[in-house]
mmCIF file with all atom_site columns, C-alpha atoms in Angstrom:
data_model
loop_
_atom_site.group_PDB
_atom_site.id
_atom_site.type_symbol
_atom_site.label_atom_id
_atom_site.label_alt_id
_atom_site.label_comp_id
_atom_site.label_asym_id
_atom_site.label_entity_id
_atom_site.label_seq_id
_atom_site.pdbx_PDB_ins_code
_atom_site.Cartn_x
_atom_site.Cartn_y
_atom_site.Cartn_z
_atom_site.occupancy
_atom_site.B_iso_or_equiv
_atom_site.pdbx_formal_charge
_atom_site.auth_seq_id
_atom_site.auth_comp_id
_atom_site.auth_asym_id
_atom_site.auth_atom_id
_atom_site.pdbx_PDB_model_num
ATOM 1   C CA . ILE F 1 1   ? 45.656 -16.385 -4.971  1.00 34.00 ? 179 ILE F CA 1
ATOM 2   C CA . GLY F 1 2   ? 43.674 -16.471 -8.194  1.00 39.00 ? 180 GLY F CA 1
ATOM 3   C CA . ALA F 1 3   ? 43.914 -18.951 -10.997 1.00 43.00 ? 181 ALA F CA 1
ATOM 4   C CA . GLY F 1 4   ? 42.022 -18.549 -14.226 1.00 43.00 ? 182 GLY F CA 1
ATOM 5   C CA . MET F 1 5   ? 40.746 -21.446 -16.287 1.00 46.00 ? 183 MET F CA 1
ATOM 6   C CA . LEU F 1 6   ? 39.741 -21.218 -19.915 1.00 42.00 ? 184 LEU F CA 1
ATOM 7   C CA . ALA F 1 7   ? 36.279 -22.411 -20.731 1.00 43.00 ? 185 ALA F CA 1
ATOM 8   C CA . SER F 1 8   ? 34.614 -22.987 -24.057 1.00 40.00 ? 186 SER F CA 1
ATOM 9   C CA . ALA F 1 9   ? 31.292 -21.273 -24.497 1.00 39.00 ? 187 ALA F CA 1
ATOM 10  C CA . ALA F 1 10  ? 28.396 -20.168 -26.558 1.00 37.00 ? 188 ALA F CA 1
ATOM 11  C CA . PHE F 1 11  ? 27.039 -18.330 -23.566 1.00 38.00 ? 189 PHE F CA 1
ATOM 12  C CA . GLY F 1 12  ? 25.538 -14.968 -22.925 1.00 40.00 ? 190 GLY F CA 1
ATOM 13  C CA . LEU F 1 13  ? 21.848 -15.472 -23.324 1.00 41.00 ? 191 LEU F CA 1
ATOM 14  C CA . THR F 1 14  ? 20.055 -17.154 -20.458 1.00 51.00 ? 192 THR F CA 1
ATOM 15  C CA . GLY F 1 15  ? 19.734 -20.842 -21.163 1.00 53.00 ? 193 GLY F CA 1
ATOM 16  C CA . SER F 1 16  ? 22.977 -21.144 -23.123 1.00 64.00 ? 194 SER F CA 1
ATOM 17  C CA . VAL F 1 17  ? 25.554 -23.638 -21.921 1.00 80.00 ? 195 VAL F CA 1
ATOM 18  C CA . LEU F 1 18  ? 29.150 -23.098 -20.823 1.00 84.00 ? 196 LEU F CA 1
ATOM 19  C CA . THR F 1 19  ? 31.525 -26.063 -20.504 1.00 87.00 ? 197 THR F CA 1
ATOM 20  C CA . VAL F 1 20  ? 34.358 -25.980 -17.970 1.00 87.00 ? 198 VAL F CA 1
ATOM 21  C CA . ASN F 1 21  ? 36.891 -28.598 -16.897 1.00 87.00 ? 199 ASN F CA 1
ATOM 22  C CA . LEU F 1 22  ? 37.929 -28.460 -13.237 1.00 87.00 ? 200 LEU F CA 1
ATOM 23  C CA . PRO F 1 23  ? 41.286 -30.182 -12.619 1.00 85.00 ? 201 PRO F CA 1
ATOM 24  C CA . GLN F 1 24  ? 40.578 -30.584 -8.895  1.00 89.00 ? 202 GLN F CA 1
ATOM 25  C CA . SER F 1 25  ? 37.732 -30.176 -6.406  1.00 91.00 ? 203 SER F CA 1
ATOM 26  C CA . VAL F 1 26  ? 36.314 -26.660 -6.126  1.00 92.00 ? 204 VAL F CA 1
ATOM 27  C CA . SER F 1 27  ? 33.761 -25.305 -3.656  1.00 93.00 ? 205 SER F CA 1
ATOM 28  C CA . VAL F 1 28  ? 30.913 -23.178 -4.927  1.00 91.00 ? 206 VAL F CA 1
ATOM 29  C CA . GLY F 1 29  ? 28.518 -21.835 -2.330  1.00 83.00 ? 207 GLY F CA 1
ATOM 30  C CA . SER F 1 30  ? 28.061 -24.616 0.232   1.00 85.00 ? 208 SER F CA 1
ATOM 31  C CA . ALA F 1 31  ? 28.712 -27.444 -2.262  1.00 89.00 ? 209 ALA F CA 1
ATOM 32  C CA . VAL F 1 32  ? 31.923 -29.065 -3.475  1.00 90.00 ? 210 VAL F CA 1
ATOM 33  C CA . LEU F 1 33  ? 32.350 -29.886 -7.148  1.00 91.00 ? 211 LEU F CA 1
ATOM 34  C CA . PRO F 1 34  ? 34.705 -32.860 -7.665  1.00 90.00 ? 212 PRO F CA 1
ATOM 35  C CA . SER F 1 35  ? 37.212 -32.590 -10.506 1.00 89.00 ? 213 SER F CA 1
ATOM 36  C CA . GLY F 1 36  ? 35.818 -33.174 -13.986 1.00 89.00 ? 214 GLY F CA 1
ATOM 37  C CA . GLU F 1 37  ? 33.878 -31.562 -16.784 1.00 90.00 ? 215 GLU F CA 1
ATOM 38  C CA . TYR F 1 38  ? 30.776 -29.487 -16.045 1.00 91.00 ? 216 TYR F CA 1
ATOM 39  C CA . LYS F 1 39  ? 28.058 -27.972 -18.169 1.00 91.00 ? 217 LYS F CA 1
ATOM 40  C CA . ILE F 1 40  ? 26.938 -24.671 -16.642 1.00 90.00 ? 218 ILE F CA 1
ATOM 41  C CA . THR F 1 41  ? 23.558 -23.122 -17.440 1.00 89.00 ? 219 THR F CA 1
ATOM 42  C CA . GLU F 1 42  ? 22.522 -19.590 -16.415 1.00 87.00 ? 220 GLU F CA 1
ATOM 43  C CA . LEU F 1 43  ? 19.037 -18.734 -15.193 1.00 85.00 ? 221 LEU F CA 1
ATOM 44  C CA . SER F 1 44  ? 18.095 -15.100 -14.569 1.00 82.00 ? 222 SER F CA 1
ATOM 45  C CA . MET F 1 45  ? 16.464 -14.322 -11.237 1.00 83.00 ? 223 MET F CA 1
ATOM 46  C CA . ASN F 1 46  ? 13.865 -11.639 -10.543 1.00 84.00 ? 224 ASN F CA 1
ATOM 47  C CA . ASP F 1 47  ? 16.262 -9.755  -8.234  1.00 85.00 ? 225 ASP F CA 1
ATOM 48  C CA . GLY F 1 48  ? 18.788 -9.229  -11.061 1.00 81.00 ? 226 GLY F CA 1
ATOM 49  C CA . ASN F 1 49  ? 21.185 -11.944 -9.898  1.00 85.00 ? 227 ASN F CA 1
ATOM 50  C CA . SER F 1 50  ? 21.923 -15.076 -11.904 1.00 87.00 ? 228 SER F CA 1
ATOM 51  C CA . LEU F 1 51  ? 21.569 -18.692 -10.829 1.00 87.00 ? 229 LEU F CA 1
ATOM 52  C CA . PHE F 1 52  ? 24.189 -20.959 -12.384 1.00 89.00 ? 230 PHE F CA 1
ATOM 53  C CA . VAL F 1 53  ? 23.443 -24.697 -12.499 1.00 90.00 ? 231 VAL F CA 1
ATOM 54  C CA . PHE F 1 54  ? 26.467 -27.046 -12.678 1.00 92.00 ? 232 PHE F CA 1
ATOM 55  C CA . ARG F 1 55  ? 25.931 -30.524 -14.158 1.00 92.00 ? 233 ARG F CA 1
ATOM 56  C CA . SER F 1 56  ? 28.764 -33.049 -14.076 1.00 90.00 ? 234 SER F CA 1
ATOM 57  C CA . ASP F 1 57  ? 29.743 -35.318 -16.935 1.00 79.00 ? 235 ASP F CA 1
ATOM 58  C CA . LYS F 1 58  ? 29.880 -38.077 -14.265 1.00 80.00 ? 236 LYS F CA 1
ATOM 59  C CA . GLY F 1 59  ? 26.127 -37.973 -13.684 1.00 75.00 ? 237 GLY F CA 1
ATOM 60  C CA . ASN F 1 60  ? 26.263 -36.489 -10.178 1.00 71.00 ? 238 ASN F CA 1
ATOM 61  C CA . GLU F 1 61  ? 23.357 -34.354 -8.994  1.00 78.00 ? 239 GLU F CA 1
ATOM 62  C CA . ALA F 1 62  ? 23.243 -30.798 -10.277 1.00 87.00 ? 240 ALA F CA 1
ATOM 63  C CA . VAL F 1 63  ? 24.652 -28.054 -8.041  1.00 90.00 ? 241 VAL F CA 1
ATOM 64  C CA . SER F 1 64  ? 23.396 -24.478 -8.222  1.00 88.00 ? 242 SER F CA 1
ATOM 65  C CA . ALA F 1 65  ? 24.988 -21.240 -7.060  1.00 90.00 ? 243 ALA F CA 1
ATOM 66  C CA . VAL F 1 66  ? 23.880 -17.601 -7.096  1.00 89.00 ? 244 VAL F CA 1
ATOM 67  C CA . ALA F 1 67  ? 26.174 -14.971 -8.579  1.00 90.00 ? 245 ALA F CA 1
ATOM 68  C CA . THR F 1 68  ? 25.835 -11.214 -8.578  1.00 89.00 ? 246 THR F CA 1
ATOM 69  C CA . LYS F 1 69  ? 26.680 -9.180  -11.641 1.00 87.00 ? 247 LYS F CA 1
ATOM 70  C CA . SER F 1 70  ? 29.663 -6.878  -11.364 1.00 82.00 ? 248 SER F CA 1
ATOM 71  C CA . ALA F 1 71  ? 30.830 -4.032  -13.565 1.00 67.00 ? 249 ALA F CA 1
ATOM 72  C CA . GLU F 1 72  ? 34.161 -5.781  -14.090 1.00 71.00 ? 250 GLU F CA 1
ATOM 73  C CA . PRO F 1 73  ? 34.377 -7.198  -17.650 1.00 68.00 ? 251 PRO F CA 1
ATOM 74  C CA . ALA F 1 74  ? 36.747 -9.959  -18.726 1.00 63.00 ? 252 ALA F CA 1
ATOM 75  C CA . ALA F 1 75  ? 40.185 -8.386  -19.067 1.00 66.00 ? 253 ALA F CA 1
ATOM 76  C CA . ASP F 1 76  ? 41.190 -10.489 -22.076 1.00 70.00 ? 254 ASP F CA 1
ATOM 77  C CA . GLN F 1 77  ? 37.662 -10.883 -23.511 1.00 69.00 ? 255 GLN F CA 1
ATOM 78  C CA . LYS F 1 78  ? 37.844 -14.661 -23.066 1.00 77.00 ? 256 LYS F CA 1
ATOM 79  C CA . THR F 1 79  ? 35.414 -16.840 -21.201 1.00 80.00 ? 257 THR F CA 1
ATOM 80  C CA . SER F 1 80  ? 37.038 -17.910 -17.938 1.00 82.00 ? 258 SER F CA 1
ATOM 81  C CA . VAL F 1 81  ? 36.435 -18.825 -14.331 1.00 85.00 ? 259 VAL F CA 1
ATOM 82  C CA . VAL F 1 82  ? 38.595 -17.463 -11.520 1.00 87.00 ? 260 VAL F CA 1
ATOM 83  C CA . LEU F 1 83  ? 39.382 -19.639 -8.533  1.00 89.00 ? 261 LEU F CA 1
ATOM 84  C CA . SER F 1 84  ? 40.659 -18.395 -5.186  1.00 90.00 ? 262 SER F CA 1
ATOM 85  C CA . LYS F 1 85  ? 42.085 -20.128 -2.124  1.00 89.00 ? 263 LYS F CA 1
ATOM 86  C CA . ASP F 1 86  ? 39.884 -19.874 0.945   1.00 80.00 ? 264 ASP F CA 1
ATOM 87  C CA . ASN F 1 87  ? 41.379 -21.535 4.049   1.00 85.00 ? 265 ASN F CA 1
ATOM 88  C CA . GLY F 1 88  ? 43.274 -24.011 1.863   1.00 84.00 ? 266 GLY F CA 1
ATOM 89  C CA . THR F 1 89  ? 40.269 -24.869 -0.305  1.00 86.00 ? 267 THR F CA 1
ATOM 90  C CA . LEU F 1 90  ? 39.809 -23.781 -3.913  1.00 91.00 ? 268 LEU F CA 1
ATOM 91  C CA . ARG F 1 91  ? 36.637 -21.766 -4.349  1.00 93.00 ? 269 ARG F CA 1
ATOM 92  C CA . LEU F 1 92  ? 34.841 -20.544 -7.471  1.00 92.00 ? 270 LEU F CA 1
ATOM 93  C CA . ASP F 1 93  ? 35.189 -16.789 -7.106  1.00 91.00 ? 271 ASP F CA 1
ATOM 94  C CA . LYS F 1 94  ? 34.311 -15.137 -10.436 1.00 89.00 ? 272 LYS F CA 1
ATOM 95  C CA . MET F 1 95  ? 33.221 -15.974 -13.941 1.00 88.00 ? 273 MET F CA 1
ATOM 96  C CA . PHE F 1 96  ? 33.673 -13.938 -17.102 1.00 85.00 ? 274 PHE F CA 1
ATOM 97  C CA . ILE F 1 97  ? 31.921 -14.631 -20.378 1.00 82.00 ? 275 ILE F CA 1
ATOM 98  C CA . ALA F 1 98  ? 33.372 -13.446 -23.693 1.00 78.00 ? 276 ALA F CA 1
ATOM 99  C CA . GLY F 1 99  ? 31.281 -10.761 -25.322 1.00 77.00 ? 277 GLY F CA 1
ATOM 100 C CA . GLU F 1 100 ? 29.577 -9.639  -22.109 1.00 79.00 ? 278 GLU F CA 1
ATOM 101 C CA . ASN F 1 101 ? 30.490 -6.299  -20.524 1.00 80.00 ? 279 ASN F CA 1
ATOM 102 C CA . ILE F 1 102 ? 30.011 -7.638  -16.991 1.00 82.00 ? 280 ILE F CA 1
ATOM 103 C CA . GLY F 1 103 ? 31.443 -10.361 -14.798 1.00 86.00 ? 281 GLY F CA 1
ATOM 104 C CA . TYR F 1 104 ? 29.838 -12.546 -12.132 1.00 90.00 ? 282 TYR F CA 1
ATOM 105 C CA . GLN F 1 105 ? 30.873 -12.785 -8.466  1.00 91.00 ? 283 GLN F CA 1
ATOM 106 C CA . PHE F 1 106 ? 29.926 -15.920 -6.524  1.00 91.00 ? 284 PHE F CA 1
ATOM 107 C CA . ALA F 1 107 ? 28.976 -15.756 -2.847  1.00 81.00 ? 285 ALA F CA 1
ATOM 108 C CA . LYS F 1 108 ? 31.133 -17.625 -0.322  1.00 74.00 ? 286 LYS F CA 1
#
């Protein structure tokens, strides 16, 4: 089951910031992000993957997650995150950024 969430962004170049509001807790990698607003920053890695750093508006510690680039662009050309259910838990599955011809797939 996938659910998309709209996100506002000026994102595309490494170091830009994406803002997303999570209405409930979401797991990303081995961490759990409580509901709330997050600023997400992308850092390029030497292996071609991207490291996304999530910072909460509540002042919690930053959480980072690795995503691989996929050839799947955003279908509606909007910036969005896609959540999926994994054993009853919402998980950050994919992210699409408007203006980019690729998407990002997060590891479980």
